[in-house]
Each structure stands twice: as C-alpha cells, then as structure tokens.
C-alpha cells in the first residue's frame, strides 16, 4: 500500500483530532485549548494552522499565529506512532514557507521545561535557543 502524506489548512472538524494528539503526547492544555477557543484561532489564522494527514487520517498538526509582524508557533505535535518520520519537520517547513509569504520578521515557540526531549529536534532543524524570561497574565479562568 502506498503511503499518502498531505499537509493542509486545519479545519474546525480537525480540532478534536488535534486535541486527542495533544493529550497523547502529554501537552499541557488549558482554557485556550478548547474547541471554541481553537475555532477563534482558526478564524484569525486560517492559513497558518496546519494538519498533516497520513492516508487520510490527521496524525500531526501545528497552530501558527501571526500578530502583523511576528509569528508564534503553538502545539506542534505528532501522534506517538508517527514520530521520527519527518512529519514534525515537514509541518514546520510548510509553516515557515507560509510565514515567509506573509513577510513575518521572525517567529518563536515555547517549550515547557518538562519537555526537554524536543530541544534536540528544534536545534536540528535550525532553531536557536534564546535565554529569555516569559511573563504572562491570565485574563479568563
């Protein structure tokens, strides 16, 4: 059987699949990771929220955001049984191509300290580890 891989824009009907994958890979999920909140993300960023299909099944995704000058990568994730197949790299390359087309100056992503295993992945595909301190403020519970 021939394997068919396709990267496409995320649709609302993909969101449950993405949340399932996020849970499988143990991402920390919060109030902004619910279907209603993710629909808002899709509405604002229809061309930078992507999924990867393997033989018609969503097995990976990334949520890219753009504020008018910089991009932000949220929740790159690949289902465990498809990790180390190049799918994460393929999604990041496609997202970067789209960001370039939007004249994004630069883009960033955050990794939780407990998720050290992905640092080598990002180093390998050309990302630079920055020594920054992040502040945040929760507006809704």
Tab-separated table of C-alpha atoms in Angstrom:
chain	number	residue	atom	x	y	z
A	1	UNK	CA	0.000	0.000	0.000
A	2	UNK	CA	1.301	3.414	-0.955
A	3	UNK	CA	1.519	5.975	1.847
A	4	UNK	CA	-0.123	9.295	1.074
A	5	UNK	CA	1.014	12.334	3.064
A	6	UNK	CA	-0.730	15.677	2.770
A	7	UNK	CA	-0.341	18.962	4.659
A	8	UNK	CA	-3.362	21.223	4.554
A	9	UNK	CA	-5.072	24.017	6.447
A	10	UNK	CA	-6.678	22.887	9.670
A	11	UNK	CA	-10.468	22.835	9.657
A	12	UNK	CA	-12.892	23.004	12.558
A	13	UNK	CA	-13.661	19.305	12.153
A	14	UNK	CA	-9.947	18.525	12.748
A	15	UNK	CA	-9.838	20.114	16.192
A	16	UNK	CA	-10.976	17.057	18.145
A	17	UNK	CA	-8.229	15.027	16.415
A	18	UNK	CA	-5.628	17.627	17.372
A	19	UNK	CA	-6.752	17.704	20.992
A	20	UNK	CA	-6.548	13.892	21.060
A	21	UNK	CA	-2.966	14.031	19.737
A	22	UNK	CA	-2.043	16.745	22.251
A	23	UNK	CA	-3.270	14.506	25.049
A	24	UNK	CA	-1.364	11.518	23.639
A	25	UNK	CA	1.888	13.500	23.688
A	26	UNK	CA	1.108	14.980	27.120
A	27	UNK	CA	0.973	18.659	26.199
A	28	UNK	CA	-0.260	20.906	28.985
A	29	UNK	CA	-3.717	22.047	27.930
A	30	UNK	CA	-5.670	24.959	29.322
A	31	UNK	CA	-8.786	27.029	28.746
A	32	UNK	CA	-7.441	28.274	25.412
A	33	UNK	CA	-7.168	24.680	24.142
A	34	UNK	CA	-10.907	24.033	23.926
A	35	UNK	CA	-12.802	23.690	20.660
A	36	UNK	CA	-14.486	27.138	20.953
A	37	UNK	CA	-11.138	28.846	21.628
A	38	UNK	CA	-9.388	26.933	18.850
A	39	UNK	CA	-12.142	27.943	16.417
A	40	UNK	CA	-11.234	31.555	17.195
A	41	UNK	CA	-7.571	30.759	16.477
A	42	UNK	CA	-8.541	29.223	13.126
A	43	UNK	CA	-10.686	32.232	12.219
A	44	UNK	CA	-7.770	34.599	12.841
A	45	UNK	CA	-5.063	32.366	11.335
A	46	UNK	CA	-6.697	30.211	8.641
A	47	UNK	CA	-3.512	29.726	6.613
A	48	UNK	CA	-1.059	29.054	9.443
A	49	UNK	CA	-2.921	26.400	11.404
A	50	UNK	CA	-1.982	23.159	9.690
A	51	UNK	CA	-2.559	19.434	9.904
A	52	UNK	CA	-0.702	16.546	8.334
A	53	UNK	CA	-2.708	13.610	7.056
A	54	UNK	CA	-1.265	10.108	6.717
A	55	UNK	CA	-3.508	8.082	4.393
A	56	UNK	CA	-6.398	10.457	5.117
A	57	UNK	CA	-6.002	10.417	8.907
A	58	UNK	CA	-4.862	13.506	10.844
A	59	UNK	CA	-1.700	12.405	12.669
A	60	UNK	CA	0.072	15.726	13.275
A	61	UNK	CA	-0.577	19.431	13.471
A	62	UNK	CA	0.734	22.854	14.314
A	63	UNK	CA	-1.071	26.065	15.206
A	64	UNK	CA	0.723	29.107	13.826
A	65	UNK	CA	-0.288	32.599	14.861
A	66	UNK	CA	0.617	35.966	13.334
A	67	UNK	CA	0.280	39.375	15.002
A	68	UNK	CA	1.125	41.506	11.968
A	69	UNK	CA	4.908	41.327	12.266
A	70	UNK	CA	5.935	38.210	14.186
A	71	UNK	CA	4.760	34.641	14.206
A	72	UNK	CA	4.232	32.283	17.094
A	73	UNK	CA	4.164	28.500	16.940
A	74	UNK	CA	1.728	26.696	19.219
A	75	UNK	CA	1.441	22.974	19.872
A	76	UNK	CA	3.478	21.300	17.152
A	77	UNK	CA	2.558	17.687	17.778
A	78	UNK	CA	2.858	14.330	16.075
A	79	UNK	CA	0.957	11.238	17.204
A	80	UNK	CA	3.398	8.923	19.009
A	81	UNK	CA	3.266	6.152	16.408
A	82	UNK	CA	4.273	8.638	13.673
A	83	UNK	CA	7.103	10.419	15.474
A	84	UNK	CA	10.557	10.322	13.883
A	85	UNK	CA	9.025	10.026	10.401
A	86	UNK	CA	9.826	13.627	9.408
A	87	UNK	CA	6.267	14.846	9.915
A	88	UNK	CA	7.167	17.482	12.509
A	89	UNK	CA	9.896	18.835	10.248
A	90	UNK	CA	7.531	18.863	7.262
A	91	UNK	CA	4.917	20.843	9.192
A	92	UNK	CA	7.486	23.361	10.421
A	93	UNK	CA	8.890	23.805	6.904
A	94	UNK	CA	5.406	24.404	5.496
A	95	UNK	CA	4.560	26.841	8.291
A	96	UNK	CA	7.819	28.704	7.695
A	97	UNK	CA	7.065	28.926	3.964
A	98	UNK	CA	3.690	30.427	4.765
A	99	UNK	CA	5.176	32.842	7.315
A	100	UNK	CA	7.731	33.974	4.712
A	101	UNK	CA	4.894	34.618	2.264
A	102	UNK	CA	3.285	36.845	4.901
A	103	UNK	CA	6.578	38.761	5.408
A	104	UNK	CA	6.873	37.620	9.007
A	105	UNK	CA	10.055	39.132	10.505
A	106	UNK	CA	10.682	36.229	12.870
A	107	UNK	CA	8.780	33.642	14.785
A	108	UNK	CA	9.140	31.942	18.127
A	109	UNK	CA	7.908	28.997	20.106
A	110	UNK	CA	7.940	27.950	23.732
A	111	UNK	CA	8.844	24.611	25.221
A	112	UNK	CA	7.871	23.618	28.725
A	113	UNK	CA	10.888	22.681	30.869
A	114	UNK	CA	9.490	19.166	31.322
A	115	UNK	CA	9.561	18.658	27.537
A	116	UNK	CA	13.344	18.614	27.164
A	117	UNK	CA	13.251	15.833	24.577
A	118	UNK	CA	12.174	18.201	21.802
A	119	UNK	CA	15.107	20.587	22.235
A	120	UNK	CA	17.338	18.416	20.027
A	121	UNK	CA	14.605	18.348	17.365
A	122	UNK	CA	14.405	22.137	17.200
A	123	UNK	CA	18.195	22.525	17.267
A	124	UNK	CA	18.477	20.019	14.423
A	125	UNK	CA	16.046	21.932	12.209
A	126	UNK	CA	17.762	25.281	12.720
A	127	UNK	CA	16.199	26.956	15.734
A	128	UNK	CA	18.220	28.964	18.226
A	129	UNK	CA	17.691	28.567	21.954
A	130	UNK	CA	17.228	32.026	23.493
A	131	UNK	CA	17.772	32.855	27.150
A	132	UNK	CA	14.528	34.711	27.806
A	133	UNK	CA	12.170	35.054	30.724
A	134	UNK	CA	8.486	34.800	29.891
A	135	UNK	CA	5.779	36.701	31.708
A	136	UNK	CA	2.093	36.027	31.209
A	137	UNK	CA	-1.166	37.186	32.710
A	138	UNK	CA	-4.374	35.163	32.712
A	139	UNK	CA	-7.420	37.223	31.761
A	140	UNK	CA	-10.046	34.466	31.953
A	141	UNK	CA	-10.315	31.317	34.046
